[in-house]
Short mmCIF file of C-alpha atoms and ligand atoms in Angstrom, two decimals:
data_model
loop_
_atom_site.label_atom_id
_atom_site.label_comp_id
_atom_site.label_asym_id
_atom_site.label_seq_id
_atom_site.Cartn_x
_atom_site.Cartn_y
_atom_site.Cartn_z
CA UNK A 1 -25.19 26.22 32.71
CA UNK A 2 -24.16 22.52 32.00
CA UNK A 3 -22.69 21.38 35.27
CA UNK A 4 -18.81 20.20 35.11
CA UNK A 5 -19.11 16.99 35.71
CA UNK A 6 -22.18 16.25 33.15
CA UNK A 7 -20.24 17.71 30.04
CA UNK A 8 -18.91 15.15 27.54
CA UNK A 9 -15.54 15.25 26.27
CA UNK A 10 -15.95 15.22 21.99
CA UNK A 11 -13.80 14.03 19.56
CA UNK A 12 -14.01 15.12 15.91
CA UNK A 13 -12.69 12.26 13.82
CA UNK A 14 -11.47 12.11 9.82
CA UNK A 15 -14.18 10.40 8.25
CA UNK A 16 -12.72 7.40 6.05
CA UNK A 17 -9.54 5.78 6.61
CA UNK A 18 -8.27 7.40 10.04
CA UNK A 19 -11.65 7.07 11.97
CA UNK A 20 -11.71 3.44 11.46
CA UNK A 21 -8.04 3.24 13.01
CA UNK A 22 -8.28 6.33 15.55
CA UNK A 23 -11.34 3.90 16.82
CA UNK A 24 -9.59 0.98 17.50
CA UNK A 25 -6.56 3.24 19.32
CA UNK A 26 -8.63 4.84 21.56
CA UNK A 27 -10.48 1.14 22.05
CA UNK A 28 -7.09 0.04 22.94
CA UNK A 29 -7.02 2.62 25.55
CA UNK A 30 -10.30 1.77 27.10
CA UNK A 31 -12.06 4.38 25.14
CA UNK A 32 -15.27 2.14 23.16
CA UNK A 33 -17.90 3.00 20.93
CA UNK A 34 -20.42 0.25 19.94
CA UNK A 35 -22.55 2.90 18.12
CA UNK A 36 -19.34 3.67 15.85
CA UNK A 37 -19.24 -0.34 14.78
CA UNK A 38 -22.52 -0.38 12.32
CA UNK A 39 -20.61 0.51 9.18
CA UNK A 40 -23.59 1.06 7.15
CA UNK A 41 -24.63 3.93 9.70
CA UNK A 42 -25.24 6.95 8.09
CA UNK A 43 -25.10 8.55 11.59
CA UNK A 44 -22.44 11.31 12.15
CA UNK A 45 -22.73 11.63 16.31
CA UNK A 46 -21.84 8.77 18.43
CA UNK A 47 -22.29 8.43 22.02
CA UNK A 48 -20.47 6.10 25.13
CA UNK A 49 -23.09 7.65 28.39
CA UNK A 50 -20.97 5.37 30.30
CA UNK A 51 -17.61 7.54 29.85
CA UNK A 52 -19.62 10.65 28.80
CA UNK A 53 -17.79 10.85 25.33
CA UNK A 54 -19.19 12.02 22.10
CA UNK A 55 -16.97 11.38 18.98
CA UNK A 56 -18.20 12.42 15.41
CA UNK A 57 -16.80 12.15 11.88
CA UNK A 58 -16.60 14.81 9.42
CA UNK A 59 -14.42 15.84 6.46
CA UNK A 60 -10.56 16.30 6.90
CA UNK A 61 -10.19 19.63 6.00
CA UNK A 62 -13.10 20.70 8.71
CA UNK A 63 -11.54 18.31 11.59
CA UNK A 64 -8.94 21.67 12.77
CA UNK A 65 -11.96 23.92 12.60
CA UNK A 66 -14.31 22.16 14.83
CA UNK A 67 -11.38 22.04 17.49
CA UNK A 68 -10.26 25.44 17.31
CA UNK A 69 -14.07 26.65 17.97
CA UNK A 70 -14.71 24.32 20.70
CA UNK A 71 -17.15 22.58 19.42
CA UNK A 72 -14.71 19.56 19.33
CA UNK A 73 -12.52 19.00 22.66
CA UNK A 74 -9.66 16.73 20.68
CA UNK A 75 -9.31 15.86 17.05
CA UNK A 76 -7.72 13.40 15.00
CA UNK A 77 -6.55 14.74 11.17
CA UNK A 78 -3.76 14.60 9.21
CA UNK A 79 -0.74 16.65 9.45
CA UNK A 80 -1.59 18.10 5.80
CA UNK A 81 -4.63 19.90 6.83
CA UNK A 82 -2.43 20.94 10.07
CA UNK A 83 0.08 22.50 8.11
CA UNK A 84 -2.20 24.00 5.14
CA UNK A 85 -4.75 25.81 8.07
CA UNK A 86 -2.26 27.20 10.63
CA UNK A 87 -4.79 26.79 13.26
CA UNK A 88 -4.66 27.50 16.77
CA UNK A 89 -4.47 24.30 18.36
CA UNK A 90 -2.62 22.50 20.01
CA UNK A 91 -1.13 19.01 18.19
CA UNK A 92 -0.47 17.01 21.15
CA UNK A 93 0.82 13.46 19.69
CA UNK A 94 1.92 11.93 16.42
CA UNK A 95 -0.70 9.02 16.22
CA UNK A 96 1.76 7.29 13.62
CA UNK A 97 -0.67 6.16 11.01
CA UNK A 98 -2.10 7.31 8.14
CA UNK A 99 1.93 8.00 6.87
CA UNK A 100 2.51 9.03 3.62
CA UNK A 101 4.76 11.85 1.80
CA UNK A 102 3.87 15.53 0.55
CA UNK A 103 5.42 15.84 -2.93
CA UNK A 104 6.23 17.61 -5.79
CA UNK A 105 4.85 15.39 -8.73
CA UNK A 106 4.88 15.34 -12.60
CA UNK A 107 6.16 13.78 -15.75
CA UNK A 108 9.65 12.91 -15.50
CA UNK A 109 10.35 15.62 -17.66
CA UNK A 110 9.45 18.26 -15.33
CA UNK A 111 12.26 18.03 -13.32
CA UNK A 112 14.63 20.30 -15.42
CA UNK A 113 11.60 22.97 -14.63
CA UNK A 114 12.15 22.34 -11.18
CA UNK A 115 15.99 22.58 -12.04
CA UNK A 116 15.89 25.89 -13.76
CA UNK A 117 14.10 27.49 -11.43
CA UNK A 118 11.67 28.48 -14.38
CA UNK A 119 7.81 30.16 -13.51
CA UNK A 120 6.07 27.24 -13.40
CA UNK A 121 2.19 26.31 -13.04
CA UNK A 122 1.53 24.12 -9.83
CA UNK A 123 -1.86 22.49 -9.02
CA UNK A 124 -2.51 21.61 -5.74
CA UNK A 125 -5.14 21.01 -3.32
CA UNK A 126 -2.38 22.29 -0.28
CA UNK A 127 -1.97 26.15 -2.27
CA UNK A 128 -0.73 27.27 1.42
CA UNK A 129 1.96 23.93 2.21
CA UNK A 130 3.03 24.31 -2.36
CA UNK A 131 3.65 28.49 -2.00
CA UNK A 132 5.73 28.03 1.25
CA UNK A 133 7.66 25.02 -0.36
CA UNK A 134 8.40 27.07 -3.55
CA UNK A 135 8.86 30.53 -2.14
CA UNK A 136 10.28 30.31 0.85
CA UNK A 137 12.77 26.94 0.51
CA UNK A 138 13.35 26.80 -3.11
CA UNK A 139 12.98 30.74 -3.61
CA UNK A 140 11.24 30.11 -7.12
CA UNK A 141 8.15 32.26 -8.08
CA UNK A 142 5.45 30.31 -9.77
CA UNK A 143 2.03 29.96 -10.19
CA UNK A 144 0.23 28.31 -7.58
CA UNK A 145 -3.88 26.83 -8.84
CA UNK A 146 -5.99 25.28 -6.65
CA UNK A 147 -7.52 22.48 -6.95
CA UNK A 148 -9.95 20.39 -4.70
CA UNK A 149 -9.13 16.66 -5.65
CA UNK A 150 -7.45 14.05 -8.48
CA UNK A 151 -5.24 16.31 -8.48
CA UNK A 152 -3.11 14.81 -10.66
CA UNK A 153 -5.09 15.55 -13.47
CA UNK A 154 -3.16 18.62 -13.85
CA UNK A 155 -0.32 17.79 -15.72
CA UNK A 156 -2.37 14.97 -17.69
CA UNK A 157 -4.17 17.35 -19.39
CA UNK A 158 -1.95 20.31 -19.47
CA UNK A 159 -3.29 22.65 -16.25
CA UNK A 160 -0.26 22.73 -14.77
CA UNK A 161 3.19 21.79 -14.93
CA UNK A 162 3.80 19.66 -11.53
CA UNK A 163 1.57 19.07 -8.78
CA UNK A 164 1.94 19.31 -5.20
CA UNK A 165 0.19 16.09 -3.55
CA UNK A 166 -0.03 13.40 -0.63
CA UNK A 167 1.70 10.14 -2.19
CA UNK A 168 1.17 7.32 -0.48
CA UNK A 169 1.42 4.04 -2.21
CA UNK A 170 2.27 5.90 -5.14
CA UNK A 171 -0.01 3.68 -7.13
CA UNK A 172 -1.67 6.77 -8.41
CA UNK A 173 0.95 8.66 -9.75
CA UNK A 174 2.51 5.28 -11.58
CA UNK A 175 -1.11 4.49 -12.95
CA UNK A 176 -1.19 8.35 -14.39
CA UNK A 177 2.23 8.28 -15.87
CA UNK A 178 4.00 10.44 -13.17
CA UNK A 179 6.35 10.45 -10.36
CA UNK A 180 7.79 12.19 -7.36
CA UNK A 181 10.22 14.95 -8.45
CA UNK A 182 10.77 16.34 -5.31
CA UNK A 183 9.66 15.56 -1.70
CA UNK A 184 8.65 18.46 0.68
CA UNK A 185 7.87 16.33 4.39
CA UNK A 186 6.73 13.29 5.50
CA UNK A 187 2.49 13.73 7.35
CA UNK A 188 0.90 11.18 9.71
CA UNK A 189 -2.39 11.32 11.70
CA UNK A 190 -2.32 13.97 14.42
CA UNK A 191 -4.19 14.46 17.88
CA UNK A 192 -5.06 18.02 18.40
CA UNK A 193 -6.75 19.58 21.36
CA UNK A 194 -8.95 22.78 21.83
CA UNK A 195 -6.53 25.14 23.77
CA UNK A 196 -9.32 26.32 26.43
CA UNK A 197 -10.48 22.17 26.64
CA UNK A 198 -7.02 21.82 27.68
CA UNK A 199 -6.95 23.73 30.75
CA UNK A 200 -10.68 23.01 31.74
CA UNK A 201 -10.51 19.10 30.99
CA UNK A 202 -6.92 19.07 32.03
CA UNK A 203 -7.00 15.76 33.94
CA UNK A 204 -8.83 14.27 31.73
CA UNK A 205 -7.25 15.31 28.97
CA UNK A 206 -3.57 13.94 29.82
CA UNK A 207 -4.66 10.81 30.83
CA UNK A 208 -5.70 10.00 27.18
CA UNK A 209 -2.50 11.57 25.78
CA UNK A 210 -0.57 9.72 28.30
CA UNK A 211 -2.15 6.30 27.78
CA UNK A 212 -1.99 6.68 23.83
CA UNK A 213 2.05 7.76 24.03
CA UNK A 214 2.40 4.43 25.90
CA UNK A 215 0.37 2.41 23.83
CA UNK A 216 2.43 3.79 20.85
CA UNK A 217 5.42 3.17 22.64
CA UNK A 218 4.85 -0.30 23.97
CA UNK A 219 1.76 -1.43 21.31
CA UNK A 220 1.26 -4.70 23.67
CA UNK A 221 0.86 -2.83 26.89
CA UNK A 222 -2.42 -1.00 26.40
CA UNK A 223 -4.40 -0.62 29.44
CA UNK A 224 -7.78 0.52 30.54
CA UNK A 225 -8.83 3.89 30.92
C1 PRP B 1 -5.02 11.11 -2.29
C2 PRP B 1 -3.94 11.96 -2.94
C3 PRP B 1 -3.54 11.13 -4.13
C4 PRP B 1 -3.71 9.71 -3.61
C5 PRP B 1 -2.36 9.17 -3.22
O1 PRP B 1 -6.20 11.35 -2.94
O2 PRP B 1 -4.45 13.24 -3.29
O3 PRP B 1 -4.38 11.37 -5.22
O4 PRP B 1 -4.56 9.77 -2.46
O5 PRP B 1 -2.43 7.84 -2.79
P1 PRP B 1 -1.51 6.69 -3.43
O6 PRP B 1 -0.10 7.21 -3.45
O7 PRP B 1 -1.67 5.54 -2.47
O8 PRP B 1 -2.04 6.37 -4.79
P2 PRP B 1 -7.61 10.94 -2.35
O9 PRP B 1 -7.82 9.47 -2.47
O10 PRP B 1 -7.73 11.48 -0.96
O11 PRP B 1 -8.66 11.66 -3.32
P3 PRP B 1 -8.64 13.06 -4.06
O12 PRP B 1 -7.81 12.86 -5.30
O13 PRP B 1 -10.04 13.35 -4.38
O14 PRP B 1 -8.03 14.08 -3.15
#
């Protein structure tokens, strides 16, 4: 049996956009990973012996699933996949990056549909966050298709009526000739912790949370772990 003290705490990080800033939080904190810095690494597990941390980066949607089996102590993903996966974890701070908007997109002309209440088709990579939106707060039966990505090819050519997507800049929509009819929630990136990791690695545990609410709080008063 791995003794107590010898296990290392592992985080499961988004691969892309959020790992690169969930890096330099946590750095902020105290919490460093040289091996993380080569950016043409094609390595996916990353090791500081010196804290006894492992991080590693895999695909969004996964993120929730490593943590709820354990095999990740603490996670950082975005509150999309949170919301789509129900998963038993617990989210323990609001990281407040990665921000953008879950929507109800289209042409403009779509919005009467949304109007009449009319059975619509809606293509969506988030078929759990668009069937709760539509049933249970707008109380409007439609068709839900999922998709896995560019989403917002649905409406372009003909698939569906509206889409339910993350907007962010927007710039996609605009360059695709569509726009937000409707917006269901705002997301950010997410900590989440393994619910047994908790109460083992309590200690250790909190003091992270504790030093990243302050940091968040106060960005110019990070201190060392
Ligand atoms: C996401 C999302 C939109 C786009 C929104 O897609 O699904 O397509 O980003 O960003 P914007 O408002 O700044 O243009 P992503 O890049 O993750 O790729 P995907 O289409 O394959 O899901």
């Amino acid at each position: 049996m791995i003794m107590k003290e010898n296990r290392y705490l592992t985080f499961a990080l988004t691969k892309g956009r959020l790992a690169g800033k969930t890096l330099s939080l946590l750095e902020q904190i105290g919490i460093d990973c040289e091996q993380t810095k080569d950016r043409d690494s094609r390595k996916l597990v990353f090791v500081n012996e010196a804290l006894k941390l492992k991080f590693f980066l895999a695909k969004g949607p996964d993120v929730p699933t490593y943590v709820e089996y354990g095999a990740a102590d603490i996670g950082v993903v975005g509150k999309d996949e949170l919301l789509e996966q129900g998963r038993r974890v617990y989210e323990v701070l609001d990281l407040g990056f990665g921000r953008c908007r879950m929507c109800v997109c289209g042409p403009a002309d779509a919005k009467k549909l949304l109007r009449h209440h009319e059975m619509i088709r809606v293509a969506s990579k988030y078929p759990v966050i668009a069937k709760d939106y539509f049933y249970n707060k707008k109380h409007q039966t439609v068709d839900i298709i999922k998709l896995n990505g560019s989403v917002e090819l649905g409406p372009i050519v003909g698939l569906s009526d509206v889409i339910v997507d993350i907007v962010e800049t927007g710039s996609t929509l605009k360059e695709n000739g569509l726009e937000v009819l409707e917006e269901i929630c705002p997301l950010s990136a997410r900590m989440i912790v393994n619910r047994v990791s908790m109460q083992m690695e309590y200690e250790k545990i909190q003091e992270i949370i504790l030093k990243l609410r302050h940091l968040l709080e106060d960005p110019k008063g990070g201190e060392a772990i």
